[in-house]
Tab-separated table of C-alpha atoms and ligand atoms in Angstrom:
chain	number	residue	atom	x	y	z
A	1	UNK	CA	156.328	-24.194	-57.829
A	2	UNK	CA	157.074	-20.923	-59.540
A	3	UNK	CA	158.570	-19.067	-56.591
A	4	UNK	CA	161.859	-20.057	-54.992
A	5	UNK	CA	161.153	-20.349	-51.270
A	6	UNK	CA	164.518	-20.604	-49.552
A	7	UNK	CA	162.977	-21.368	-46.119
A	8	UNK	CA	161.128	-24.334	-47.583
A	9	UNK	CA	164.123	-25.436	-49.631
A	10	UNK	CA	166.306	-25.509	-46.525
A	11	UNK	CA	163.682	-27.600	-44.736
A	12	UNK	CA	163.862	-30.074	-47.605
A	13	UNK	CA	167.521	-30.745	-46.680
A	14	UNK	CA	167.303	-31.905	-43.048
A	15	UNK	CA	171.082	-32.057	-42.520
A	16	UNK	CA	171.376	-28.275	-42.814
A	17	UNK	CA	169.491	-27.657	-39.593
A	18	UNK	CA	172.074	-28.555	-36.965
A	19	UNK	CA	174.727	-27.114	-34.696
A	20	UNK	CA	178.353	-27.999	-35.297
A	21	UNK	CA	180.832	-27.198	-32.541
A	22	UNK	CA	178.228	-25.011	-30.876
A	23	UNK	CA	177.425	-22.937	-33.966
A	24	UNK	CA	174.873	-23.298	-36.757
A	25	UNK	CA	176.264	-25.430	-39.559
A	26	UNK	CA	177.392	-23.469	-42.609
A	27	UNK	CA	177.954	-26.047	-45.322
A	28	UNK	CA	180.124	-24.589	-48.082
A	29	UNK	CA	181.691	-27.810	-49.364
A	30	UNK	CA	179.167	-28.533	-52.077
A	31	UNK	CA	181.774	-29.109	-54.774
A	32	UNK	CA	183.036	-32.082	-52.747
A	33	UNK	CA	179.566	-33.473	-52.273
A	34	UNK	CA	176.070	-32.042	-52.077
A	35	UNK	CA	173.465	-32.638	-49.383
A	36	UNK	CA	170.409	-34.800	-50.002
A	37	UNK	CA	166.779	-33.731	-49.957
A	38	UNK	CA	164.359	-35.647	-47.721
A	39	UNK	CA	162.817	-37.236	-50.846
A	40	UNK	CA	166.095	-39.024	-51.582
A	41	UNK	CA	166.531	-40.184	-47.998
A	42	UNK	CA	162.928	-41.417	-47.940
A	43	UNK	CA	163.409	-43.249	-51.235
A	44	UNK	CA	166.408	-45.149	-49.874
A	45	UNK	CA	164.482	-46.067	-46.784
A	46	UNK	CA	161.455	-47.101	-48.846
A	47	UNK	CA	163.521	-49.260	-51.160
A	48	UNK	CA	165.119	-51.266	-48.363
A	49	UNK	CA	161.903	-51.404	-46.349
A	50	UNK	CA	159.595	-52.563	-49.164
A	51	UNK	CA	161.204	-53.369	-52.523
A	52	UNK	CA	164.703	-54.792	-52.089
A	53	UNK	CA	165.500	-57.635	-54.508
A	54	UNK	CA	168.012	-58.296	-57.259
A	55	UNK	CA	167.076	-56.902	-60.625
A	56	UNK	CA	166.441	-58.025	-64.205
A	57	UNK	CA	166.335	-61.792	-63.868
A	58	UNK	CA	163.834	-62.267	-61.071
A	59	UNK	CA	160.256	-63.101	-61.945
A	60	UNK	CA	158.770	-62.385	-58.560
A	61	UNK	CA	157.047	-59.170	-57.528
A	62	UNK	CA	159.853	-57.652	-55.521
A	63	UNK	CA	162.375	-58.290	-58.291
A	64	UNK	CA	160.026	-56.600	-60.687
A	65	UNK	CA	159.558	-53.593	-58.426
A	66	UNK	CA	163.303	-53.255	-57.915
A	67	UNK	CA	163.920	-53.523	-61.666
A	68	UNK	CA	161.232	-50.983	-62.476
A	69	UNK	CA	162.626	-48.547	-59.915
A	70	UNK	CA	166.175	-48.925	-61.201
A	71	UNK	CA	165.164	-48.530	-64.846
A	72	UNK	CA	162.927	-45.565	-64.025
A	73	UNK	CA	165.993	-43.577	-63.000
A	74	UNK	CA	167.593	-44.386	-66.349
A	75	UNK	CA	164.526	-42.955	-68.039
A	76	UNK	CA	164.688	-39.811	-65.870
A	77	UNK	CA	168.354	-39.406	-66.808
A	78	UNK	CA	167.583	-39.750	-70.483
A	79	UNK	CA	165.187	-36.817	-70.113
A	80	UNK	CA	167.556	-34.869	-67.857
A	81	UNK	CA	170.340	-35.014	-70.462
A	82	UNK	CA	168.101	-35.046	-73.523
A	83	UNK	CA	169.793	-38.279	-74.617
A	84	UNK	CA	168.423	-40.093	-77.661
A	85	UNK	CA	167.637	-43.266	-75.735
A	86	UNK	CA	167.875	-44.940	-72.347
A	87	UNK	CA	170.401	-47.505	-73.532
A	88	UNK	CA	173.020	-44.764	-73.794
A	89	UNK	CA	172.783	-44.184	-70.056
A	90	UNK	CA	175.230	-46.471	-68.271
A	91	UNK	CA	175.280	-46.670	-64.496
A	92	UNK	CA	178.713	-46.615	-62.914
A	93	UNK	CA	179.933	-45.963	-59.393
A	94	UNK	CA	180.889	-42.350	-60.151
A	95	UNK	CA	182.663	-39.937	-62.462
A	96	UNK	CA	185.984	-41.650	-61.846
A	97	UNK	CA	184.585	-45.041	-62.855
A	98	UNK	CA	183.015	-43.595	-66.007
A	99	UNK	CA	186.251	-41.994	-67.166
A	100	UNK	CA	188.226	-45.163	-66.474
A	101	UNK	CA	185.636	-47.161	-68.401
A	102	UNK	CA	186.101	-44.996	-71.497
A	103	UNK	CA	189.902	-44.967	-71.189
A	104	UNK	CA	190.082	-48.739	-70.763
A	105	UNK	CA	187.614	-49.641	-73.524
A	106	UNK	CA	187.516	-46.874	-76.129
A	107	UNK	CA	191.131	-46.021	-75.414
A	108	UNK	CA	192.378	-49.588	-75.528
A	109	UNK	CA	190.596	-50.237	-78.811
A	110	UNK	CA	191.508	-46.975	-80.538
A	111	UNK	CA	194.737	-45.463	-79.256
A	112	UNK	CA	198.049	-46.416	-80.732
A	113	UNK	CA	201.656	-45.339	-80.730
A	114	UNK	CA	202.159	-41.635	-81.350
A	115	UNK	CA	198.505	-40.691	-80.752
A	116	UNK	CA	197.853	-37.637	-78.634
A	117	UNK	CA	195.273	-37.350	-75.867
A	118	UNK	CA	194.584	-33.767	-74.844
A	119	UNK	CA	193.586	-32.892	-71.304
A	120	UNK	CA	193.486	-29.428	-69.786
A	121	UNK	CA	195.532	-27.865	-67.040
A	122	UNK	CA	192.251	-27.465	-65.115
A	123	UNK	CA	191.510	-31.166	-64.696
A	124	UNK	CA	190.743	-33.176	-61.604
A	125	UNK	CA	193.179	-36.082	-61.174
A	126	UNK	CA	190.427	-38.467	-62.245
A	127	UNK	CA	190.466	-36.906	-65.711
A	128	UNK	CA	194.262	-37.068	-65.974
A	129	UNK	CA	195.488	-40.328	-64.491
A	130	UNK	CA	193.250	-42.748	-66.449
A	131	UNK	CA	194.565	-41.145	-69.671
A	132	UNK	CA	198.159	-41.371	-68.490
A	133	UNK	CA	197.633	-45.051	-67.716
A	134	UNK	CA	196.213	-45.958	-71.125
A	135	UNK	CA	198.705	-43.670	-72.897
A	136	UNK	CA	201.572	-45.506	-71.249
A	137	UNK	CA	200.118	-48.841	-72.220
A	138	UNK	CA	199.561	-47.847	-75.850
A	139	UNK	CA	202.583	-45.617	-76.434
A	140	UNK	CA	200.332	-42.580	-76.800
A	141	UNK	CA	201.042	-39.201	-75.300
A	142	UNK	CA	199.084	-36.906	-72.997
A	143	UNK	CA	199.388	-33.214	-73.851
A	144	UNK	CA	197.967	-30.244	-71.994
A	145	UNK	CA	195.728	-27.321	-72.950
A	146	UNK	CA	197.195	-24.390	-71.021
A	147	UNK	CA	195.263	-22.162	-68.632
A	148	UNK	CA	195.854	-18.435	-68.112
A	149	UNK	CA	196.275	-16.489	-64.882
A	150	UNK	CA	192.526	-15.886	-64.540
A	151	UNK	CA	191.777	-19.590	-64.890
A	152	UNK	CA	190.547	-19.517	-68.484
A	153	UNK	CA	191.650	-22.189	-70.962
A	154	UNK	CA	193.733	-20.893	-73.859
A	155	UNK	CA	191.579	-21.693	-76.885
A	156	UNK	CA	194.142	-20.416	-79.352
A	157	UNK	CA	196.704	-22.859	-77.979
A	158	UNK	CA	194.037	-25.578	-78.014
A	159	UNK	CA	193.330	-25.111	-81.714
A	160	UNK	CA	197.066	-25.111	-82.432
A	161	UNK	CA	197.485	-28.352	-80.513
A	162	UNK	CA	194.637	-29.854	-82.514
A	163	UNK	CA	196.113	-28.738	-85.820
A	164	UNK	CA	199.694	-29.726	-85.226
A	165	UNK	CA	199.190	-33.107	-83.663
A	166	UNK	CA	197.767	-36.558	-84.003
A	167	UNK	CA	195.046	-35.741	-81.498
A	168	UNK	CA	192.745	-38.727	-81.087
A	169	UNK	CA	190.929	-37.701	-77.972
A	170	UNK	CA	190.136	-34.666	-75.832
A	171	UNK	CA	189.186	-35.014	-72.152
A	172	UNK	CA	188.105	-31.833	-70.370
A	173	UNK	CA	185.858	-30.883	-67.540
A	174	UNK	CA	182.830	-28.714	-68.107
A	175	UNK	CA	183.541	-26.879	-64.864
A	176	UNK	CA	186.722	-26.815	-62.791
A	177	UNK	CA	186.190	-28.141	-59.276
A	178	UNK	CA	189.184	-26.206	-57.931
A	179	UNK	CA	188.416	-22.684	-59.181
A	180	UNK	CA	184.963	-22.859	-60.767
A	181	UNK	CA	185.780	-21.921	-64.388
A	182	UNK	CA	183.077	-22.878	-66.875
A	183	UNK	CA	184.814	-24.117	-70.001
A	184	UNK	CA	183.475	-23.407	-73.507
A	185	UNK	CA	182.690	-27.049	-74.192
A	186	UNK	CA	180.552	-26.372	-77.225
A	187	UNK	CA	183.549	-24.798	-78.973
A	188	UNK	CA	185.958	-27.409	-77.595
A	189	UNK	CA	183.803	-30.220	-78.998
A	190	UNK	CA	183.254	-28.532	-82.351
A	191	UNK	CA	186.993	-27.990	-82.834
A	192	UNK	CA	187.887	-31.533	-81.765
A	193	UNK	CA	185.359	-32.966	-84.198
A	194	UNK	CA	186.830	-30.826	-86.956
A	195	UNK	CA	190.051	-32.877	-86.697
A	196	UNK	CA	188.230	-36.156	-86.077
A	197	UNK	CA	188.962	-36.419	-82.354
A	198	UNK	CA	186.401	-37.660	-79.824
A	199	UNK	CA	185.639	-35.782	-76.616
A	200	UNK	CA	184.873	-36.836	-73.071
A	201	UNK	CA	183.296	-34.189	-70.880
A	202	UNK	CA	183.772	-34.538	-67.142
A	203	UNK	CA	180.474	-33.136	-65.935
A	204	UNK	CA	181.056	-33.767	-62.222
A	205	UNK	CA	180.894	-30.081	-61.369
A	206	UNK	CA	178.413	-28.841	-63.939
A	207	UNK	CA	175.320	-31.028	-63.720
A	208	UNK	CA	174.254	-29.580	-60.351
A	209	UNK	CA	174.320	-26.028	-61.656
A	210	UNK	CA	172.877	-25.959	-65.144
A	211	UNK	CA	171.269	-28.187	-67.718
A	212	UNK	CA	173.299	-30.143	-70.227
A	213	UNK	CA	171.816	-31.154	-73.546
A	214	UNK	CA	174.063	-33.916	-74.870
A	215	UNK	CA	172.574	-33.759	-78.357
A	216	UNK	CA	172.724	-29.982	-78.732
A	217	UNK	CA	176.353	-30.016	-77.573
A	218	UNK	CA	177.173	-33.065	-79.720
A	219	UNK	CA	178.888	-34.711	-76.719
A	220	UNK	CA	180.619	-38.040	-77.385
A	221	UNK	CA	180.987	-39.059	-73.730
A	222	UNK	CA	179.787	-37.424	-70.531
A	223	UNK	CA	180.590	-38.684	-67.028
A	224	UNK	CA	179.247	-37.436	-63.698
A	225	UNK	CA	178.444	-38.499	-60.130
A	226	UNK	CA	175.051	-38.650	-58.427
A	227	UNK	CA	176.464	-37.477	-55.110
A	228	UNK	CA	177.337	-34.072	-56.550
A	229	UNK	CA	173.790	-33.798	-57.865
A	230	UNK	CA	171.909	-34.160	-54.547
A	231	UNK	CA	171.770	-37.943	-54.917
A	232	UNK	CA	173.531	-40.775	-53.058
A	233	UNK	CA	177.216	-41.687	-53.168
A	234	UNK	CA	178.274	-44.756	-55.116
A	235	UNK	CA	176.353	-43.970	-58.310
A	236	UNK	CA	177.582	-42.358	-61.473
A	237	UNK	CA	176.396	-41.934	-65.014
A	238	UNK	CA	178.223	-42.410	-68.263
A	239	UNK	CA	176.468	-41.160	-71.370
A	240	UNK	CA	177.911	-42.052	-74.755
A	241	UNK	CA	176.962	-41.824	-78.391
A	242	UNK	CA	175.411	-45.066	-79.475
A	243	UNK	CA	177.808	-45.832	-82.325
A	244	UNK	CA	180.786	-45.322	-80.015
A	245	UNK	CA	179.356	-47.414	-77.179
A	246	UNK	CA	178.355	-50.208	-79.535
A	247	UNK	CA	181.818	-50.420	-81.049
A	248	UNK	CA	183.572	-50.428	-77.676
A	249	UNK	CA	184.672	-53.723	-76.126
A	250	UNK	CA	183.178	-54.493	-72.707
A	251	UNK	CA	184.924	-53.273	-69.565
A	252	UNK	CA	184.438	-55.675	-66.682
A	253	UNK	CA	183.304	-59.235	-67.300
A	254	UNK	CA	180.681	-60.996	-65.202
A	255	UNK	CA	176.974	-61.500	-64.776
A	256	UNK	CA	174.475	-59.236	-66.524
A	257	UNK	CA	176.915	-58.068	-69.215
A	258	UNK	CA	176.667	-61.318	-71.195
A	259	UNK	CA	174.246	-62.754	-73.694
A	260	UNK	CA	175.493	-66.324	-73.554
A	261	UNK	CA	178.447	-67.927	-71.824
A	262	UNK	CA	180.115	-71.169	-72.755
A	263	UNK	CA	183.663	-72.433	-72.535
A	264	UNK	CA	183.808	-72.217	-76.293
A	265	UNK	CA	183.220	-68.478	-76.106
A	266	UNK	CA	180.978	-65.782	-74.706
A	267	UNK	CA	178.742	-63.239	-76.359
A	268	UNK	CA	177.983	-59.907	-74.790
A	269	UNK	CA	174.751	-58.245	-73.855
A	270	UNK	CA	173.442	-55.187	-75.616
A	271	UNK	CA	173.581	-51.619	-74.354
A	272	UNK	CA	173.536	-50.505	-71.642
A	273	UNK	CA	173.972	-53.873	-69.882
A	274	UNK	CA	177.191	-54.686	-71.724
A	275	UNK	CA	178.843	-52.161	-69.406
A	276	UNK	CA	176.992	-53.039	-66.197
A	277	UNK	CA	178.633	-56.241	-64.977
A	278	UNK	CA	177.473	-57.630	-61.647
A	279	UNK	CA	174.752	-56.523	-59.274
A	280	UNK	CA	174.648	-52.739	-59.476
A	281	UNK	CA	173.949	-50.220	-56.744
A	282	UNK	CA	170.191	-50.653	-57.093
A	283	UNK	CA	169.038	-48.745	-54.016
A	284	UNK	CA	171.134	-45.681	-54.690
A	285	UNK	CA	170.251	-45.590	-58.383
A	286	UNK	CA	166.582	-45.742	-57.415
A	287	UNK	CA	166.975	-42.948	-54.845
A	288	UNK	CA	168.993	-40.844	-57.301
A	289	UNK	CA	165.902	-40.577	-59.475
A	290	UNK	CA	164.232	-38.637	-56.681
A	291	UNK	CA	167.057	-36.097	-56.640
A	292	UNK	CA	166.313	-35.442	-60.306
A	293	UNK	CA	162.610	-35.085	-59.480
A	294	UNK	CA	163.470	-32.670	-56.707
A	295	UNK	CA	165.534	-30.477	-59.021
A	296	UNK	CA	162.747	-30.509	-61.561
A	297	UNK	CA	160.306	-29.294	-58.928
A	298	UNK	CA	162.309	-26.094	-58.360
A	299	UNK	CA	161.325	-23.051	-60.423
A	300	UNK	CA	163.250	-22.777	-63.651
A	301	UNK	CA	166.491	-20.768	-63.346
A	302	UNK	CA	166.110	-20.568	-59.549
A	303	UNK	CA	169.213	-22.646	-58.896
A	304	UNK	CA	171.392	-20.567	-61.153
A	305	UNK	CA	170.030	-17.221	-59.936
A	306	UNK	CA	170.415	-18.083	-56.260
A	307	UNK	CA	173.966	-19.353	-56.806
A	308	UNK	CA	174.937	-16.346	-58.898
A	309	UNK	CA	173.760	-14.016	-56.136
A	310	UNK	CA	175.780	-16.021	-53.600
A	311	UNK	CA	178.888	-15.930	-55.780
A	312	UNK	CA	178.689	-12.173	-56.321
A	313	UNK	CA	178.069	-11.478	-52.641
A	314	UNK	CA	180.827	-13.807	-51.395
A	315	UNK	CA	183.325	-12.416	-53.909
A	316	UNK	CA	182.546	-8.860	-52.869
A	317	UNK	CA	182.803	-9.665	-49.140
A	318	UNK	CA	186.015	-11.657	-49.444
A	319	UNK	CA	187.781	-9.049	-51.573
A	320	UNK	CA	187.524	-6.645	-48.648
A	321	UNK	CA	189.755	-8.838	-46.493
A	322	UNK	CA	193.368	-7.681	-46.334
A	323	UNK	CA	195.869	-10.095	-47.842
A	324	UNK	CA	193.186	-12.328	-49.366
A	325	UNK	CA	193.549	-13.249	-53.013
A	326	UNK	CA	190.942	-15.079	-55.074
A	327	UNK	CA	192.480	-17.757	-57.281
A	328	UNK	CA	190.680	-18.096	-60.575
A	329	UNK	CA	188.542	-15.184	-61.680
A	330	UNK	CA	187.189	-16.426	-64.957
A	331	UNK	CA	184.323	-14.319	-66.310
A	332	UNK	CA	182.288	-17.510	-66.610
A	333	UNK	CA	182.305	-19.427	-63.358
A	334	UNK	CA	180.040	-21.318	-61.020
A	335	UNK	CA	179.511	-20.436	-57.373
A	336	UNK	CA	182.936	-21.471	-56.138
A	337	UNK	CA	185.445	-19.152	-54.501
A	338	UNK	CA	188.983	-20.438	-54.166
A	339	UNK	CA	191.311	-18.185	-52.193
A	340	UNK	CA	194.627	-17.869	-50.399
A	341	UNK	CA	195.682	-15.529	-47.622
A	342	UNK	CA	199.179	-14.081	-47.275
A	343	UNK	CA	201.260	-15.875	-44.712
A	344	UNK	CA	198.578	-18.356	-43.658
A	345	UNK	CA	198.405	-22.042	-44.568
A	346	UNK	CA	195.022	-23.010	-46.072
A	347	UNK	CA	194.781	-26.044	-43.826
A	348	UNK	CA	194.976	-23.957	-40.647
A	349	UNK	CA	192.083	-21.863	-41.914
A	350	UNK	CA	189.982	-24.944	-42.647
A	351	UNK	CA	190.584	-26.427	-39.208
A	352	UNK	CA	189.719	-23.206	-37.388
A	353	UNK	CA	186.649	-22.443	-39.503
A	354	UNK	CA	185.264	-25.814	-38.467
A	355	UNK	CA	185.367	-24.616	-34.847
A	356	UNK	CA	182.885	-21.940	-35.950
A	357	UNK	CA	180.665	-24.509	-37.659
A	358	UNK	CA	181.838	-23.558	-41.154
A	359	UNK	CA	182.675	-26.381	-43.578
A	360	UNK	CA	184.919	-25.471	-46.509
A	361	UNK	CA	187.591	-27.481	-48.312
A	362	UNK	CA	191.313	-26.786	-48.248
A	363	UNK	CA	194.208	-28.331	-50.144
A	364	UNK	CA	194.968	-29.158	-53.754
A	365	UNK	CA	191.391	-30.261	-54.595
A	366	UNK	CA	192.744	-33.259	-56.563
A	367	UNK	CA	194.120	-30.770	-59.082
A	368	UNK	CA	197.839	-30.727	-58.345
A	369	UNK	CA	198.846	-29.688	-61.886
A	370	UNK	CA	196.612	-26.621	-61.532
A	371	UNK	CA	198.101	-25.770	-58.135
A	372	UNK	CA	201.555	-26.134	-59.707
A	373	UNK	CA	200.487	-23.730	-62.470
A	374	UNK	CA	199.773	-21.097	-59.818
A	375	UNK	CA	202.744	-22.117	-57.661
A	376	UNK	CA	200.468	-22.887	-54.722
A	377	UNK	CA	200.335	-25.862	-52.374
A	378	UNK	CA	196.605	-25.436	-52.142
A	379	UNK	CA	193.734	-23.040	-51.644
A	380	UNK	CA	190.702	-22.593	-49.420
A	381	UNK	CA	187.560	-23.311	-51.391
A	382	UNK	CA	184.035	-22.267	-50.484
A	383	UNK	CA	181.506	-23.823	-52.842
A	384	UNK	CA	177.826	-22.969	-52.740
A	385	UNK	CA	174.568	-24.675	-53.568
A	386	UNK	CA	171.111	-23.186	-54.089
A	387	UNK	CA	170.180	-23.975	-50.462
A	388	UNK	CA	172.886	-21.654	-49.119
A	389	UNK	CA	172.113	-18.080	-48.070
A	390	UNK	CA	173.721	-14.673	-47.816
A	391	UNK	CA	173.432	-14.796	-44.035
A	392	UNK	CA	175.543	-17.961	-44.102
A	393	UNK	CA	178.130	-16.023	-46.096
A	394	UNK	CA	178.061	-13.369	-43.363
A	395	UNK	CA	178.728	-16.060	-40.737
A	396	UNK	CA	181.530	-17.473	-42.855
A	397	UNK	CA	183.187	-14.099	-43.441
A	398	UNK	CA	182.955	-13.221	-39.757
A	399	UNK	CA	184.499	-16.560	-38.777
A	400	UNK	CA	187.187	-16.148	-41.434
A	401	UNK	CA	188.172	-12.729	-40.096
A	402	UNK	CA	188.461	-14.121	-36.563
A	403	UNK	CA	190.463	-17.055	-37.905
A	404	UNK	CA	192.921	-14.762	-39.652
A	405	UNK	CA	193.359	-12.700	-36.470
A	406	UNK	CA	193.993	-15.877	-34.492
A	407	UNK	CA	196.591	-17.100	-36.995
A	408	UNK	CA	198.555	-13.937	-37.548
B	501	LIG	N1	185.950	-34.536	-61.808
B	501	LIG	C1	185.685	-33.417	-61.132
B	501	LIG	C2	185.729	-32.111	-61.849
B	501	LIG	C3	185.368	-33.508	-59.781
B	501	LIG	O1	185.088	-32.408	-59.093
B	501	LIG	C4	185.315	-34.775	-59.147
B	501	LIG	C5	185.005	-34.919	-57.673
B	501	LIG	N2	185.666	-33.993	-56.855
B	501	LIG	C6	185.592	-35.904	-59.914
B	501	LIG	C7	185.896	-35.741	-61.236
B	501	LIG	C8	185.560	-37.271	-59.339
B	501	LIG	O2	184.284	-37.607	-58.931
B	501	LIG	P1	184.044	-38.920	-58.077
B	501	LIG	O3	185.012	-38.847	-56.938
B	501	LIG	O4	182.621	-38.788	-57.629
B	501	LIG	O5	184.279	-40.085	-58.957
């Protein structure tokens, strides 16, 4: 298709067409998880209706179909990320699992006493805690790249941290889930490599919005979740450079990740299976491939243009509300608006908006250090996807105004 047809697109996501608490659903919680196109739902149904079997070792027809379907998604991901090869695409259960894998394998093998791991003040807890855990174990230290009032990372401070420290590793998100900032990862990676540090990019919030070329960006590790990319829950992807992945010890032990097991000793499988112990989430991996197909079927740039229009419109509408302050106004951001309102607790807003059929997220967004930076307990966050519309923003703003009147 070369024209973005919003009516058709909304029909492709059946969940959107429903009433919630007597009002049309307005789903603005896309940063928490995205909705699934019919193709993905059909693929799940098809898999369990026709193809279900365990993969890789079976010689029968169903096992072969299941294996082919599972491996086809790996191939689609290789193309999606422009990875060098499919064996650098490791299936996990999500972003969190991918980050923990790298911390527990690369980190365990490479960090030692006095080493510094840099994270940013914009991180989700899942890109902080795994580094704290391995740092504690190895006597390494986690240090923080500061963020300014607008929500932009301080690159001058970053370079100083790199130059004055034994920085072994940098772990940053591409996009902040809490306030939407797009971080300059190309520069971050280039600078880290200059001092010999490796970089993990948490892509949980970026992959749904724009393309990532792992080779062009020279990314060492990239982790993301299928469920934030219009695919099922329970599936994630870890991309890594081959030399790094090959040198890393395995993570979990079990079936599939071995070459040969004996009581005298065990040898490990090659990539990517070395990191895929046990029966994986076959059905959801298979269905995830259809989410990638769906995205590919949309006209180029349509996603970004639609979301940009929604962000501009929502920002403009919200700024007209008395006492409302937008938290995080980075010049480069995705379609996320995080805001607070004088004298009103975010949670009360979230609860009341739901009565009008509007789904947003309130709270700390798993980014407590960022909330602490702004001296907030939390924010209200409306996050948009390409299937959202300006008329939904009108419904949201109207409901928000009534909510504020009710609460004050
Ligand atoms: N990082 C970021 C930036 C996120 O937004 C999220 C999900 N909110 C995660 C990591 C964790 O993803 P998951 O819960 O799917 O593992």
